[in-house]
mmCIF file of C-alpha atoms in Angstrom:
data_model
loop_
_atom_site.group_PDB
_atom_site.id
_atom_site.type_symbol
_atom_site.label_atom_id
_atom_site.label_comp_id
_atom_site.label_asym_id
_atom_site.label_seq_id
_atom_site.Cartn_x
_atom_site.Cartn_y
_atom_site.Cartn_z
ATOM 1 C CA UNK J 1496 -30.497 53.927 -38.521
ATOM 2 C CA UNK J 1497 -28.548 56.776 -36.919
ATOM 3 C CA UNK J 1498 -31.712 57.998 -35.186
ATOM 4 C CA UNK J 1499 -32.350 54.692 -33.441
ATOM 5 C CA UNK J 1500 -28.718 53.962 -32.456
ATOM 6 C CA UNK J 1501 -28.162 57.253 -30.624
ATOM 7 C CA UNK J 1502 -29.635 58.333 -27.260
ATOM 8 C CA UNK J 1503 -32.974 60.103 -27.694
ATOM 9 C CA UNK J 1504 -33.396 63.647 -26.496
ATOM 10 C CA UNK J 1505 -35.592 64.231 -23.463
ATOM 11 C CA UNK J 1506 -38.253 65.955 -25.600
ATOM 12 C CA UNK J 1507 -38.620 62.719 -27.627
ATOM 13 C CA UNK J 1508 -38.205 60.056 -24.926
ATOM 14 C CA UNK J 1509 -40.303 61.920 -22.325
ATOM 15 C CA UNK J 1510 -43.471 62.137 -24.412
ATOM 16 C CA UNK J 1511 -43.055 58.507 -25.499
ATOM 17 C CA UNK J 1512 -42.840 57.418 -21.831
ATOM 18 C CA UNK J 1513 -45.828 59.664 -21.006
ATOM 19 C CA UNK J 1514 -47.852 58.087 -23.845
ATOM 20 C CA UNK J 1515 -47.053 54.569 -22.599
ATOM 21 C CA UNK J 1516 -48.032 55.600 -19.036
ATOM 22 C CA UNK J 1517 -51.308 56.989 -20.368
ATOM 23 C CA UNK J 1518 -52.033 53.721 -22.172
ATOM 24 C CA UNK J 1519 -51.257 51.702 -19.020
ATOM 25 C CA UNK J 1520 -53.464 53.966 -16.933
ATOM 26 C CA UNK J 1521 -56.271 53.859 -19.497
ATOM 27 C CA UNK J 1522 -56.274 50.052 -19.540
ATOM 28 C CA UNK J 1523 -55.952 49.791 -15.772
ATOM 29 C CA UNK J 1524 -52.480 48.220 -15.733
ATOM 30 C CA UNK J 1525 -49.449 49.088 -13.636
ATOM 31 C CA UNK J 1526 -45.885 48.931 -14.814
ATOM 32 C CA UNK J 1527 -42.979 47.685 -12.723
ATOM 33 C CA UNK J 1528 -40.332 45.081 -13.185
ATOM 34 C CA UNK J 1529 -40.029 43.755 -9.640
ATOM 35 C CA UNK J 1530 -43.588 42.439 -9.754
ATOM 36 C CA UNK J 1531 -42.486 40.017 -12.435
ATOM 37 C CA UNK J 1532 -40.460 38.146 -9.855
ATOM 38 C CA UNK J 1533 -43.726 37.328 -8.124
ATOM 39 C CA UNK J 1534 -45.128 36.101 -11.407
ATOM 40 C CA UNK J 1535 -42.093 33.938 -12.190
ATOM 41 C CA UNK J 1536 -42.120 32.468 -8.667
ATOM 42 C CA UNK J 1537 -45.849 31.769 -9.004
ATOM 43 C CA UNK J 1538 -45.337 30.050 -12.369
ATOM 44 C CA UNK J 1539 -42.537 27.951 -10.824
ATOM 45 C CA UNK J 1540 -44.885 26.752 -8.076
ATOM 46 C CA UNK J 1541 -43.713 28.856 -5.115
ATOM 47 C CA UNK J 1542 -47.376 29.198 -4.122
ATOM 48 C CA UNK J 1543 -47.242 25.609 -2.852
ATOM 49 C CA UNK J 1544 -44.770 26.744 -0.145
ATOM 50 C CA UNK J 1545 -45.526 30.422 0.473
ATOM 51 C CA UNK J 1546 -49.011 31.928 0.457
ATOM 52 C CA UNK J 1547 -47.644 35.222 -0.853
ATOM 53 C CA UNK J 1548 -47.094 33.594 -4.247
ATOM 54 C CA UNK J 1549 -50.626 32.166 -4.530
ATOM 55 C CA UNK J 1550 -51.631 34.522 -7.315
ATOM 56 C CA UNK J 1551 -53.197 34.089 -10.703
ATOM 57 C CA UNK J 1552 -50.097 34.710 -12.802
ATOM 58 C CA UNK J 1553 -52.126 34.801 -15.979
ATOM 59 C CA UNK J 1554 -53.424 38.251 -14.955
ATOM 60 C CA UNK J 1555 -49.832 39.519 -15.348
ATOM 61 C CA UNK J 1556 -49.105 37.820 -18.650
ATOM 62 C CA UNK J 1557 -48.955 41.153 -20.488
ATOM 63 C CA UNK J 1558 -46.091 42.177 -18.192
ATOM 64 C CA UNK J 1559 -44.219 39.004 -19.013
ATOM 65 C CA UNK J 1560 -44.496 39.936 -22.705
ATOM 66 C CA UNK J 1561 -43.011 43.356 -21.754
ATOM 67 C CA UNK J 1562 -40.083 41.648 -19.981
ATOM 68 C CA UNK J 1563 -39.492 39.374 -22.972
ATOM 69 C CA UNK J 1564 -39.536 42.441 -25.230
ATOM 70 C CA UNK J 1565 -37.100 44.230 -22.911
ATOM 71 C CA UNK J 1566 -34.687 41.291 -22.983
ATOM 72 C CA UNK J 1567 -35.016 40.966 -26.744
ATOM 73 C CA UNK J 1568 -34.661 44.686 -27.331
ATOM 74 C CA UNK J 1569 -31.660 44.859 -25.057
ATOM 75 C CA UNK J 1570 -29.972 42.013 -26.929
ATOM 76 C CA UNK J 1571 -30.674 43.624 -30.294
ATOM 77 C CA UNK J 1572 -29.407 47.000 -29.074
ATOM 78 C CA UNK J 1573 -26.219 45.566 -27.629
ATOM 79 C CA UNK J 1574 -25.462 43.421 -30.652
ATOM 80 C CA UNK J 1575 -26.386 45.630 -33.581
ATOM 81 C CA UNK J 1576 -27.244 49.174 -32.454
ATOM 82 C CA UNK J 1577 -24.357 50.015 -30.119
ATOM 83 C CA UNK J 1578 -21.564 51.803 -32.018
ATOM 84 C CA UNK J 1579 -19.070 51.049 -29.214
ATOM 85 C CA UNK J 1580 -18.838 49.523 -25.794
ATOM 86 C CA UNK J 1581 -17.363 52.751 -24.429
ATOM 87 C CA UNK J 1582 -19.537 54.645 -21.944
ATOM 88 C CA UNK J 1583 -19.336 58.445 -21.938
ATOM 89 C CA UNK J 1584 -18.360 59.297 -18.374
ATOM 90 C CA UNK J 1585 -17.289 62.541 -16.844
ATOM 91 C CA UNK J 1586 -13.446 62.572 -16.458
ATOM 92 C CA UNK J 1587 -13.869 63.321 -12.725
ATOM 93 C CA UNK J 1588 -16.043 60.199 -12.377
ATOM 94 C CA UNK J 1589 -13.395 58.137 -14.120
ATOM 95 C CA UNK J 1590 -10.756 59.511 -11.749
ATOM 96 C CA UNK J 1591 -12.958 58.895 -8.679
ATOM 97 C CA UNK J 1592 -13.548 55.293 -9.728
ATOM 98 C CA UNK J 1593 -9.844 54.772 -10.420
ATOM 99 C CA UNK J 1594 -9.085 56.070 -6.909
ATOM 100 C CA UNK J 1595 -11.156 53.260 -5.347
ATOM 101 C CA UNK J 1596 -9.637 50.570 -7.629
ATOM 102 C CA UNK J 1597 -11.995 50.441 -10.615
ATOM 103 C CA UNK J 1598 -9.609 50.829 -13.556
ATOM 104 C CA UNK J 1599 -10.688 51.567 -17.109
ATOM 105 C CA UNK J 1600 -14.034 53.000 -16.026
ATOM 106 C CA UNK J 1601 -16.117 53.705 -19.071
ATOM 107 C CA UNK J 1602 -14.317 51.148 -21.230
ATOM 108 C CA UNK J 1603 -17.358 48.899 -20.955
ATOM 109 C CA UNK J 1604 -20.776 48.948 -19.366
ATOM 110 C CA UNK J 1605 -19.878 46.492 -16.623
ATOM 111 C CA UNK J 1606 -16.500 46.984 -14.915
ATOM 112 C CA UNK J 1607 -14.400 43.823 -14.589
ATOM 113 C CA UNK J 1608 -13.607 44.694 -10.945
ATOM 114 C CA UNK J 1609 -17.228 43.906 -10.094
ATOM 115 C CA UNK J 1610 -18.730 41.739 -12.868
ATOM 116 C CA UNK J 1611 -15.957 39.534 -14.318
ATOM 117 C CA UNK J 1612 -16.269 35.774 -13.815
ATOM 118 C CA UNK J 1613 -13.064 35.767 -11.704
ATOM 119 C CA UNK J 1614 -14.471 38.466 -9.399
ATOM 120 C CA UNK J 1615 -17.844 36.773 -9.074
ATOM 121 C CA UNK J 1616 -16.152 33.476 -8.136
ATOM 122 C CA UNK J 1617 -14.024 35.102 -5.492
ATOM 123 C CA UNK J 1618 -15.319 35.071 -1.898
ATOM 124 C CA UNK J 1619 -15.473 38.881 -1.698
ATOM 125 C CA UNK J 1620 -17.155 39.226 -5.144
ATOM 126 C CA UNK J 1621 -19.654 36.489 -4.379
ATOM 127 C CA UNK J 1622 -20.725 38.033 -1.081
ATOM 128 C CA UNK J 1623 -20.887 41.538 -2.577
ATOM 129 C CA UNK J 1624 -23.285 40.320 -5.279
ATOM 130 C CA UNK J 1625 -25.255 38.119 -2.924
ATOM 131 C CA UNK J 1626 -25.767 40.887 -0.353
ATOM 132 C CA UNK J 1627 -26.569 43.445 -3.031
ATOM 133 C CA UNK J 1628 -29.156 41.094 -4.618
ATOM 134 C CA UNK J 1629 -30.821 40.424 -1.304
ATOM 135 C CA UNK J 1630 -30.896 44.143 -0.452
ATOM 136 C CA UNK J 1631 -32.385 45.057 -3.803
ATOM 137 C CA UNK J 1632 -34.997 42.277 -3.663
ATOM 138 C CA UNK J 1633 -35.898 43.066 -0.020
ATOM 139 C CA UNK J 1634 -35.947 46.819 -0.692
ATOM 140 C CA UNK J 1635 -38.195 46.423 -3.713
ATOM 141 C CA UNK J 1636 -40.716 44.363 -1.734
ATOM 142 C CA UNK J 1637 -40.528 46.641 1.309
ATOM 143 C CA UNK J 1638 -41.014 49.748 -0.787
ATOM 144 C CA UNK J 1639 -43.893 48.130 -2.633
ATOM 145 C CA UNK J 1640 -42.106 48.175 -5.986
ATOM 146 C CA UNK J 1641 -38.884 48.811 -7.772
ATOM 147 C CA UNK J 1642 -37.329 52.059 -9.011
ATOM 148 C CA UNK J 1643 -39.045 51.883 -12.401
ATOM 149 C CA UNK J 1644 -42.434 51.226 -10.849
ATOM 150 C CA UNK J 1645 -42.203 54.069 -8.347
ATOM 151 C CA UNK J 1646 -40.253 56.615 -10.356
ATOM 152 C CA UNK J 1647 -42.105 56.210 -13.645
ATOM 153 C CA UNK J 1648 -45.567 54.989 -12.779
ATOM 154 C CA UNK J 1649 -46.029 56.103 -9.173
ATOM 155 C CA UNK J 1650 -44.813 59.659 -9.725
ATOM 156 C CA UNK J 1651 -46.805 60.033 -12.922
ATOM 157 C CA UNK J 1652 -49.904 59.072 -10.880
ATOM 158 C CA UNK J 1653 -48.860 61.628 -8.184
ATOM 159 C CA UNK J 1654 -48.657 58.929 -5.483
ATOM 160 C CA UNK J 1655 -47.067 60.118 -2.198
ATOM 161 C CA UNK J 1656 -45.595 56.673 -1.329
ATOM 162 C CA UNK J 1657 -43.797 56.692 -4.662
ATOM 163 C CA UNK J 1658 -42.347 60.132 -4.003
ATOM 164 C CA UNK J 1659 -41.136 58.959 -0.587
ATOM 165 C CA UNK J 1660 -39.664 55.800 -2.145
ATOM 166 C CA UNK J 1661 -37.851 57.704 -4.896
ATOM 167 C CA UNK J 1662 -36.368 60.110 -2.351
ATOM 168 C CA UNK J 1663 -35.218 57.030 -0.410
ATOM 169 C CA UNK J 1664 -33.677 55.548 -3.598
ATOM 170 C CA UNK J 1665 -31.680 58.695 -4.202
ATOM 171 C CA UNK J 1666 -30.523 58.927 -0.572
ATOM 172 C CA UNK J 1667 -29.524 55.245 -0.674
ATOM 173 C CA UNK J 1668 -27.653 55.784 -3.942
ATOM 174 C CA UNK J 1669 -25.774 58.709 -2.499
ATOM 175 C CA UNK J 1670 -24.831 56.817 0.642
ATOM 176 C CA UNK J 1671 -23.678 53.836 -1.464
ATOM 177 C CA UNK J 1672 -21.671 55.981 -3.862
ATOM 178 C CA UNK J 1673 -19.929 58.214 -1.308
ATOM 179 C CA UNK J 1674 -19.577 56.004 1.766
ATOM 180 C CA UNK J 1675 -20.071 52.277 1.183
ATOM 181 C CA UNK J 1676 -18.532 51.763 -2.268
ATOM 182 C CA UNK J 1677 -15.156 53.300 -1.219
ATOM 183 C CA UNK J 1678 -15.124 50.940 1.810
ATOM 184 C CA UNK J 1679 -15.762 47.838 -0.324
ATOM 185 C CA UNK J 1680 -13.084 48.569 -2.858
#
């Protein structure tokens, strides 16, 4: 049980990811989580209103099983395989977050200053999450996929658009971390 409850070393996790990518490539499938939003919208009938969602969602049913497995696995891991809610963060990161008003960084996976019910129901918190959600959704569609699709699948297939997208993700993350996040908090 110790083996499964601890983070896996790169030399274990890397080959497992590579093997899964090989299987997906072999069977002609592509992995990415943002494409499941299209599938869910299509199932819900969005194709009646927007042509973009007029797809045969049954072709992506394997990906829905993957999402269900991810949700189930995440629940099992958080309930029974996580020894603590503490997150191992660099002390400098904890100090930097405290300087912008995020106290007790690392005490849990989701800081209360962003994800508590009280924060989400405040005007500021609501708009932060709304704008962030729209930006992530728009960005994933504009880039032709999400971070997992580009960084794992696209780069493993040596696709130039994925390399450009991943570089953009990193630049956007740096801008958010060093310039925008301190302004918000």
